[in-house]
Amino acid sequence: MRQKERRPGQKPAAGPTGGRRSDDRGTSRPLKPASKPAPVREAAAAPAAIERPLTARTGERPAERVPIILESLGAGDFHLIDSGNGEKLEQYGPFRIVRPEGQALWQPSLPKHVWEKVDAVFTGDTDEEGTGRWRFPKEALGETWPLNLLAVDFFGRFTSFRHVGVFPEQIVHWTWMKQQVEAAGRPLKVLNLFGYTGVASLVAAAAGAEVTHVDASKKAIGWARENQALSRLDKAPIRWICEDAMKFILREERRGNTYDIILTDPPKFGRGPNGEVWHLFDHLPLMLDVCREILSPKAVGLVLTAYSIRASFYSIHELMRETMRGAGGVVESGELVIREAGLDGKTPGRALSTSLFSRWVPK
């Protein structure tokens, strides 16, 4: 649902492509005045090869819970202050930021002077795939700054695609994952596809999981490694893999490798490192099918999030139920929303829809 500003530059993807958009994934740098973003260079399109047919599945479909609304009021250094007129006012650590938000159809709750006293405003192309630039009303800010969510430290970054290095609507999934890892009584293996800057991977590793992080963008992987160092998780069992997501999971299937939790957060469109092309509606069925095959016998969950698509959550809900036919458990699907929290971060307001999700759990 949301115009997925999703994740910085969304031009990577998986192959059909493995990373998020290649736009704003750049490695973090020490604080310095922000400079004009370099243009994004895309690889020539290459047809996405379907390497195997979909599995013919039998058995009963899992039970269902719908609709589920997973809501966040913010966490750590983030909260949504206000929204309206196609924009959102957010707090990221010490900075107040204004960014476009097509879902904010109403009028802002807070007065105009509050919206004007901000540190950064994203201007330019409001299309999810387009580039723009940041305006700093008070003073030029450094390109990166430290943030913390769920006890994990990472770098925020002003990117040319309006993203800042984290997608806080995912807090609800990360909290769920953290709880599962901590309660498992054994080291869980977590696969994070389209992992971007690695915040989810670091949350999982800090909770005790063995993590495999996959993204097609070298810049995103570099940024994730810097976040790992900032979080003092250098020795945590994380594999950072720069590769097309589909190629990676197909190879894992052939090798017989499995995972207890799989997070997959694909873009609507993207390209892999070798020109692989990803289109969500074309390639998502195969991606989920392969993810089903590489779930371990004692799997804890398979989580899918989808942004910037014109579809009902029921579309991915029914796809997930078909994919998990015969596996038992339950599929819960709906939307992720962020609740406005006001200037103090504690005053609930309206809920801003950000994305669709579907999650299979064994019970």
CSV table of C-alpha atoms in Angstrom, one decimal:
chain,number,residue,atom,x,y,z
A,1,MET,CA,0.0,0.0,0.0
A,2,ARG,CA,2.2,2.8,0.8
A,3,GLN,CA,3.9,4.5,-1.9
A,4,LYS,CA,6.8,2.6,-0.9
A,5,GLU,CA,9.3,5.0,-0.6
A,6,ARG,CA,10.5,1.9,0.4
A,7,ARG,CA,13.8,1.5,1.0
A,8,PRO,CA,16.1,3.6,-0.5
A,9,GLY,CA,16.4,3.6,-3.9
A,10,GLN,CA,14.6,0.9,-5.0
A,11,LYS,CA,16.3,-0.3,-7.9
A,12,PRO,CA,18.1,-3.3,-6.9
A,13,ALA,CA,15.9,-6.2,-6.4
A,14,ALA,CA,16.0,-9.7,-6.9
A,15,GLY,CA,15.5,-11.9,-9.7
A,16,PRO,CA,14.8,-11.8,-10.3
A,17,THR,CA,16.7,-9.5,-8.2
A,18,GLY,CA,17.9,-9.2,-4.8
A,19,GLY,CA,18.3,-5.8,-3.3
A,20,ARG,CA,16.1,-2.9,-2.8
A,21,ARG,CA,16.2,-0.1,-5.0
A,22,SER,CA,19.7,0.9,-5.8
A,23,ASP,CA,19.0,4.4,-5.2
A,24,ASP,CA,19.9,5.4,-1.9
A,25,ARG,CA,21.9,2.6,-0.7
A,26,GLY,CA,25.2,4.0,-0.1
A,27,THR,CA,27.7,3.3,2.6
A,28,SER,CA,27.5,5.6,5.6
A,29,ARG,CA,30.2,8.2,5.9
A,30,PRO,CA,31.4,10.4,8.7
A,31,LEU,CA,29.4,13.5,9.3
A,32,LYS,CA,30.0,16.1,6.7
A,33,PRO,CA,28.0,18.6,4.8
A,34,ALA,CA,25.6,16.8,2.5
A,35,SER,CA,26.5,17.0,-1.2
A,36,LYS,CA,24.4,16.7,-4.3
A,37,PRO,CA,23.6,13.0,-4.9
A,38,ALA,CA,25.2,11.3,-7.8
A,39,PRO,CA,22.8,10.0,-10.5
A,40,VAL,CA,21.8,6.4,-10.3
A,41,ARG,CA,23.2,4.2,-13.0
A,42,GLU,CA,21.2,1.2,-13.9
A,43,ALA,CA,22.4,-2.0,-15.5
A,44,ALA,CA,20.8,-2.9,-18.8
A,45,ALA,CA,17.7,-5.0,-18.4
A,46,ALA,CA,18.0,-8.7,-18.7
A,47,PRO,CA,15.1,-11.1,-18.9
A,48,ALA,CA,14.5,-12.9,-15.6
A,49,ALA,CA,15.1,-16.6,-16.1
A,50,ILE,CA,12.6,-18.8,-14.3
A,51,GLU,CA,14.8,-21.7,-13.2
A,52,ARG,CA,12.1,-24.1,-12.1
A,53,PRO,CA,8.3,-24.5,-12.2
A,54,LEU,CA,6.1,-23.8,-9.2
A,55,THR,CA,5.6,-26.8,-6.9
A,56,ALA,CA,2.2,-28.5,-7.2
A,57,ARG,CA,1.0,-28.5,-3.6
A,58,THR,CA,-1.8,-30.5,-2.0
A,59,GLY,CA,-3.4,-30.7,1.4
A,60,GLU,CA,-5.4,-28.2,3.4
A,61,ARG,CA,-4.6,-24.6,3.3
A,62,PRO,CA,-3.5,-23.1,6.7
A,63,ALA,CA,-6.0,-21.4,8.9
A,64,GLU,CA,-6.3,-17.7,8.5
A,65,ARG,CA,-6.5,-14.6,10.6
A,66,VAL,CA,-7.6,-11.5,8.7
A,67,PRO,CA,-7.5,-8.6,8.7
A,68,ILE,CA,-4.6,-8.0,11.1
A,69,ILE,CA,-3.5,-4.5,11.7
A,70,LEU,CA,0.1,-4.4,13.2
A,71,GLU,CA,0.6,-1.0,14.7
A,72,SER,CA,3.7,0.8,15.9
A,73,LEU,CA,3.7,4.0,18.0
A,74,GLY,CA,7.5,4.3,17.3
A,75,ALA,CA,10.5,2.9,19.2
A,76,GLY,CA,13.9,4.0,20.2
A,77,ASP,CA,14.9,7.1,18.4
A,78,PHE,CA,12.0,7.2,16.0
A,79,HIS,CA,8.4,8.3,16.1
A,80,LEU,CA,5.8,9.8,13.7
A,81,ILE,CA,4.9,13.3,15.0
A,82,ASP,CA,2.2,14.3,12.6
A,83,SER,CA,1.0,13.7,9.0
A,84,GLY,CA,-1.3,15.4,6.4
A,85,ASN,CA,-1.4,17.1,3.0
A,86,GLY,CA,0.6,14.3,1.5
A,87,GLU,CA,3.5,14.6,3.9
A,88,LYS,CA,4.7,13.2,7.2
A,89,LEU,CA,6.6,14.8,10.0
A,90,GLU,CA,9.0,12.4,11.8
A,91,GLN,CA,11.5,12.4,14.6
A,92,TYR,CA,14.7,10.5,13.9
A,93,GLY,CA,17.0,10.9,16.9
A,94,PRO,CA,17.9,14.7,17.1
A,95,PHE,CA,16.3,15.6,13.8
A,96,ARG,CA,12.8,16.4,12.7
A,97,ILE,CA,12.2,15.5,9.1
A,98,VAL,CA,9.5,16.2,6.5
A,99,ARG,CA,9.0,13.7,3.7
A,100,PRO,CA,6.3,13.0,1.1
A,101,GLU,CA,3.6,10.5,2.0
A,102,GLY,CA,0.8,9.8,-0.4
A,103,GLN,CA,-1.3,8.0,2.1
A,104,ALA,CA,-1.7,11.1,4.3
A,105,LEU,CA,-4.9,12.4,2.8
A,106,TRP,CA,-6.1,14.4,5.7
A,107,GLN,CA,-5.1,17.8,7.2
A,108,PRO,CA,-2.2,18.0,9.7
A,109,SER,CA,-3.1,18.1,13.4
A,110,LEU,CA,-0.3,20.4,14.5
A,111,PRO,CA,0.0,24.0,13.4
A,112,LYS,CA,2.0,25.2,10.5
A,113,HIS,CA,4.8,26.7,12.6
A,114,VAL,CA,5.6,23.2,14.0
A,115,TRP,CA,6.0,21.9,10.5
A,116,GLU,CA,8.3,24.8,9.6
A,117,LYS,CA,10.7,24.3,12.5
A,118,VAL,CA,12.3,21.2,11.1
A,119,ASP,CA,15.9,20.1,10.3
A,120,ALA,CA,15.4,18.5,6.9
A,121,VAL,CA,12.8,18.5,4.2
A,122,PHE,CA,12.8,16.2,1.2
A,123,THR,CA,12.0,18.0,-2.1
A,124,GLY,CA,11.9,17.0,-5.7
A,125,ASP,CA,10.4,14.0,-7.3
A,126,THR,CA,7.6,12.5,-5.2
A,127,ASP,CA,7.4,9.3,-7.3
A,128,GLU,CA,8.8,6.3,-5.4
A,129,GLU,CA,11.3,5.6,-8.1
A,130,GLY,CA,12.4,9.2,-8.6
A,131,THR,CA,15.3,11.1,-7.2
A,132,GLY,CA,15.2,14.4,-5.3
A,133,ARG,CA,17.2,16.3,-2.7
A,134,TRP,CA,17.1,17.4,0.8
A,135,ARG,CA,16.7,21.0,2.0
A,136,PHE,CA,18.0,21.9,5.4
A,137,PRO,CA,16.1,25.0,6.8
A,138,LYS,CA,18.3,25.6,9.8
A,139,GLU,CA,21.8,24.5,8.9
A,140,ALA,CA,23.6,22.0,6.6
A,141,LEU,CA,23.6,18.6,8.3
A,142,GLY,CA,26.0,15.7,8.0
A,143,GLU,CA,25.1,13.0,5.6
A,144,THR,CA,24.8,10.4,8.4
A,145,TRP,CA,24.0,10.4,12.1
A,146,PRO,CA,23.6,7.6,14.7
A,147,LEU,CA,20.2,6.1,15.6
A,148,ASN,CA,19.0,3.3,17.8
A,149,LEU,CA,16.0,0.9,17.5
A,150,LEU,CA,15.3,-2.2,19.7
A,151,ALA,CA,18.7,-1.7,21.3
A,152,VAL,CA,20.6,-1.8,18.0
A,153,ASP,CA,22.7,1.1,16.8
A,154,PHE,CA,22.9,2.1,13.2
A,155,PHE,CA,23.5,5.1,10.9
A,156,GLY,CA,20.7,7.2,9.5
A,157,ARG,CA,21.5,8.8,6.1
A,158,PHE,CA,19.9,11.5,3.9
A,159,THR,CA,19.6,9.7,0.6
A,160,SER,CA,18.5,11.0,-2.8
A,161,PHE,CA,15.4,8.8,-2.7
A,162,ARG,CA,14.0,10.3,0.5
A,163,HIS,CA,14.9,7.3,2.7
A,164,VAL,CA,17.0,7.5,5.8
A,165,GLY,CA,18.3,4.0,6.2
A,166,VAL,CA,15.5,2.3,8.2
A,167,PHE,CA,11.8,1.5,7.6
A,168,PRO,CA,10.3,1.9,11.1
A,169,GLU,CA,7.0,0.3,10.2
A,170,GLN,CA,8.9,-3.0,10.3
A,171,ILE,CA,9.4,-2.6,14.1
A,172,VAL,CA,6.4,-4.8,14.7
A,173,HIS,CA,8.0,-7.7,12.6
A,174,TRP,CA,11.4,-7.2,14.2
A,175,THR,CA,9.9,-7.2,17.7
A,176,TRP,CA,8.1,-10.5,16.8
A,177,MET,CA,11.3,-12.0,15.4
A,178,LYS,CA,13.3,-10.9,18.4
A,179,GLN,CA,10.8,-12.6,20.8
A,180,GLN,CA,10.8,-15.8,18.7
A,181,VAL,CA,14.6,-16.0,18.7
A,182,GLU,CA,14.9,-15.3,22.5
A,183,ALA,CA,12.2,-17.9,23.4
A,184,ALA,CA,13.4,-20.6,21.1
A,185,GLY,CA,15.8,-22.3,23.4
A,186,ARG,CA,18.1,-23.0,20.5
A,187,PRO,CA,20.0,-20.8,18.0
A,188,LEU,CA,17.5,-20.0,15.2
A,189,LYS,CA,18.7,-19.5,11.6
A,190,VAL,CA,17.3,-16.3,10.1
A,191,LEU,CA,17.4,-15.4,6.4
A,192,ASN,CA,16.8,-11.8,5.6
A,193,LEU,CA,16.1,-11.2,1.9
A,194,PHE,CA,16.3,-7.7,0.5
A,195,GLY,CA,18.0,-6.9,3.8
A,196,TYR,CA,19.0,-3.3,2.9
A,197,THR,CA,21.0,-1.7,5.7
A,198,GLY,CA,20.8,-4.6,8.0
A,199,VAL,CA,18.8,-3.3,10.9
A,200,ALA,CA,16.6,-6.4,11.0
A,201,SER,CA,19.7,-8.7,10.7
A,202,LEU,CA,21.3,-6.9,13.6
A,203,VAL,CA,18.2,-7.2,15.8
A,204,ALA,CA,18.1,-11.0,15.1
A,205,ALA,CA,21.8,-11.4,15.7
A,206,ALA,CA,21.7,-9.5,19.0
A,207,ALA,CA,18.8,-11.8,20.1
A,208,GLY,CA,21.0,-14.8,19.5
A,209,ALA,CA,20.2,-15.9,15.9
A,210,GLU,CA,22.5,-17.0,13.2
A,211,VAL,CA,21.8,-14.6,10.3
A,212,THR,CA,22.2,-14.7,6.6
A,213,HIS,CA,21.6,-11.3,5.1
A,214,VAL,CA,21.1,-11.0,1.3
A,215,ASP,CA,21.0,-7.8,-0.8
A,216,ALA,CA,22.0,-7.1,-4.4
A,217,SER,CA,23.5,-3.7,-3.6
A,218,LYS,CA,27.1,-3.4,-2.6
A,219,LYS,CA,26.4,0.0,-1.1
A,220,ALA,CA,23.7,-1.5,1.1
A,221,ILE,CA,26.0,-4.3,2.2
A,222,GLY,CA,28.7,-1.8,3.0
A,223,TRP,CA,26.3,0.3,5.0
A,224,ALA,CA,25.1,-2.8,6.9
A,225,ARG,CA,28.6,-3.7,7.8
A,226,GLU,CA,29.1,-0.2,9.2
A,227,ASN,CA,25.9,-0.6,11.2
A,228,GLN,CA,27.3,-3.9,12.5
A,229,ALA,CA,30.4,-2.2,13.8
A,230,LEU,CA,28.5,0.7,15.3
A,231,SER,CA,26.3,-1.8,17.2
A,232,ARG,CA,29.4,-3.6,18.5
A,233,LEU,CA,28.2,-6.9,16.9
A,234,ASP,CA,31.4,-7.5,14.9
A,235,LYS,CA,31.6,-11.1,16.2
A,236,ALA,CA,27.9,-11.9,15.7
A,237,PRO,CA,27.2,-14.8,13.4
A,238,ILE,CA,26.1,-12.8,10.3
A,239,ARG,CA,26.8,-13.7,6.7
A,240,TRP,CA,26.6,-10.6,4.5
A,241,ILE,CA,25.9,-11.7,0.9
A,242,CYS,CA,25.7,-9.4,-2.1
A,243,GLU,CA,23.7,-11.3,-4.6
A,244,ASP,CA,20.4,-11.5,-6.5
A,245,ALA,CA,17.9,-12.9,-4.0
A,246,MET,CA,16.3,-15.3,-6.3
A,247,LYS,CA,19.6,-16.8,-7.4
A,248,PHE,CA,20.6,-17.2,-3.8
A,249,ILE,CA,17.5,-19.0,-2.6
A,250,LEU,CA,17.4,-21.3,-5.6
A,251,ARG,CA,21.0,-22.3,-4.8
A,252,GLU,CA,20.1,-22.8,-1.2
A,253,GLU,CA,17.2,-25.1,-2.3
A,254,ARG,CA,19.6,-27.2,-4.4
A,255,ARG,CA,22.0,-27.5,-1.5
A,256,GLY,CA,19.3,-28.4,0.9
A,257,ASN,CA,20.0,-25.5,3.3
A,258,THR,CA,17.1,-24.4,5.5
A,259,TYR,CA,16.1,-21.6,7.8
A,260,ASP,CA,13.9,-21.2,10.8
A,261,ILE,CA,12.7,-17.7,10.0
A,262,ILE,CA,12.6,-16.0,6.6
A,263,LEU,CA,12.0,-12.3,6.2
A,264,THR,CA,11.4,-11.2,2.6
A,265,ASP,CA,10.7,-7.6,1.8
A,266,PRO,CA,10.9,-7.3,-2.0
A,267,PRO,CA,10.4,-4.1,-4.0
A,268,LYS,CA,7.8,-3.5,-6.6
A,269,PHE,CA,10.5,-3.4,-9.2
A,270,GLY,CA,14.2,-3.7,-9.2
A,271,ARG,CA,17.4,-5.0,-10.8
A,272,GLY,CA,20.0,-7.4,-9.6
A,273,PRO,CA,23.8,-6.9,-9.8
A,274,ASN,CA,24.0,-8.5,-13.2
A,275,GLY,CA,21.0,-6.9,-14.8
A,276,GLU,CA,18.4,-9.3,-13.4
A,277,VAL,CA,15.0,-7.9,-13.5
A,278,TRP,CA,12.4,-8.2,-10.7
A,279,HIS,CA,8.7,-7.5,-11.1
A,280,LEU,CA,6.7,-8.2,-7.9
A,281,PHE,CA,3.6,-9.6,-9.5
A,282,ASP,CA,5.6,-11.8,-12.0
A,283,HIS,CA,8.1,-13.2,-9.6
A,284,LEU,CA,6.6,-13.2,-6.1
A,285,PRO,CA,4.9,-16.6,-6.5
A,286,LEU,CA,8.1,-18.4,-7.3
A,287,MET,CA,10.0,-16.5,-4.6
A,288,LEU,CA,7.5,-17.6,-1.9
A,289,ASP,CA,7.5,-21.2,-3.4
A,290,VAL,CA,11.2,-21.5,-3.0
A,291,CYS,CA,11.1,-19.9,0.5
A,292,ARG,CA,8.6,-22.6,1.5
A,293,GLU,CA,11.1,-25.3,0.4
A,294,ILE,CA,14.0,-23.8,2.4
A,295,LEU,CA,12.0,-23.5,5.6
A,296,SER,CA,13.3,-25.9,8.3
A,297,PRO,CA,11.2,-28.7,9.6
A,298,LYS,CA,10.8,-26.7,12.9
A,299,ALA,CA,10.4,-23.3,11.2
A,300,VAL,CA,9.1,-20.5,13.2
A,301,GLY,CA,7.8,-18.2,10.5
A,302,LEU,CA,7.8,-16.8,6.9
A,303,VAL,CA,7.2,-13.0,6.7
A,304,LEU,CA,6.4,-11.1,3.5
A,305,THR,CA,6.0,-7.4,3.3
A,306,ALA,CA,4.9,-5.6,0.1
A,307,TYR,CA,5.0,-1.8,-0.5
A,308,SER,CA,3.9,0.5,-3.2
A,309,ILE,CA,1.6,-1.9,-5.0
A,310,ARG,CA,-2.0,-1.4,-6.1
A,311,ALA,CA,-3.4,-4.5,-4.6
A,312,SER,CA,-5.4,-5.7,-1.6
A,313,PHE,CA,-3.6,-7.5,1.2
A,314,TYR,CA,-5.9,-10.4,0.3
A,315,SER,CA,-3.9,-11.0,-2.8
A,316,ILE,CA,-0.7,-11.8,-0.9
A,317,HIS,CA,-2.7,-13.5,1.8
A,318,GLU,CA,-4.2,-16.0,-0.6
A,319,LEU,CA,-0.9,-16.5,-2.3
A,320,MET,CA,0.7,-17.3,1.1
A,321,ARG,CA,-2.0,-19.7,2.0
A,322,GLU,CA,-1.6,-21.5,-1.3
A,323,THR,CA,2.1,-21.6,-0.9
A,324,MET,CA,1.9,-23.1,2.6
A,325,ARG,CA,-0.8,-25.6,1.7
A,326,GLY,CA,-0.3,-28.8,3.6
A,327,ALA,CA,2.0,-27.2,6.2
A,328,GLY,CA,-0.6,-26.5,8.8
A,329,GLY,CA,-0.3,-23.5,11.0
A,330,VAL,CA,-1.9,-20.2,10.3
A,331,VAL,CA,-1.5,-17.3,7.9
A,332,GLU,CA,-2.2,-13.8,9.3
A,333,SER,CA,-2.3,-10.9,6.9
A,334,GLY,CA,-3.2,-7.3,6.8
A,335,GLU,CA,-1.5,-3.9,7.0
A,336,LEU,CA,1.4,-2.3,8.8
A,337,VAL,CA,0.6,1.1,10.2
A,338,ILE,CA,2.4,3.7,12.2
A,339,ARG,CA,0.5,5.7,14.8
A,340,GLU,CA,1.1,9.4,15.2
A,341,ALA,CA,2.7,10.1,18.6
A,342,GLY,CA,2.8,13.9,18.7
A,343,LEU,CA,5.7,16.1,19.7
A,344,ASP,CA,6.3,14.2,22.9
A,345,GLY,CA,6.3,10.8,21.2
A,346,LYS,CA,3.6,9.6,23.6
A,347,THR,CA,0.3,11.1,22.4
A,348,PRO,CA,-1.5,8.7,20.0
A,349,GLY,CA,-3.1,10.2,16.9
A,350,ARG,CA,-4.1,8.9,13.5
A,351,ALA,CA,-2.7,5.7,12.0
A,352,LEU,CA,-0.8,6.0,8.8
A,353,SER,CA,-0.9,2.9,6.5
A,354,THR,CA,2.5,2.0,5.2
A,355,SER,CA,2.4,-1.5,3.6
A,356,LEU,CA,0.8,-4.8,3.2
A,357,PHE,CA,2.0,-8.0,4.9
A,358,SER,CA,1.4,-11.7,5.2
A,359,ARG,CA,3.0,-14.0,7.8
A,360,TRP,CA,2.8,-17.8,8.1
A,361,VAL,CA,3.4,-19.2,11.6
A,362,PRO,CA,3.3,-22.9,12.6
A,363,LYS,CA,0.5,-22.3,15.1
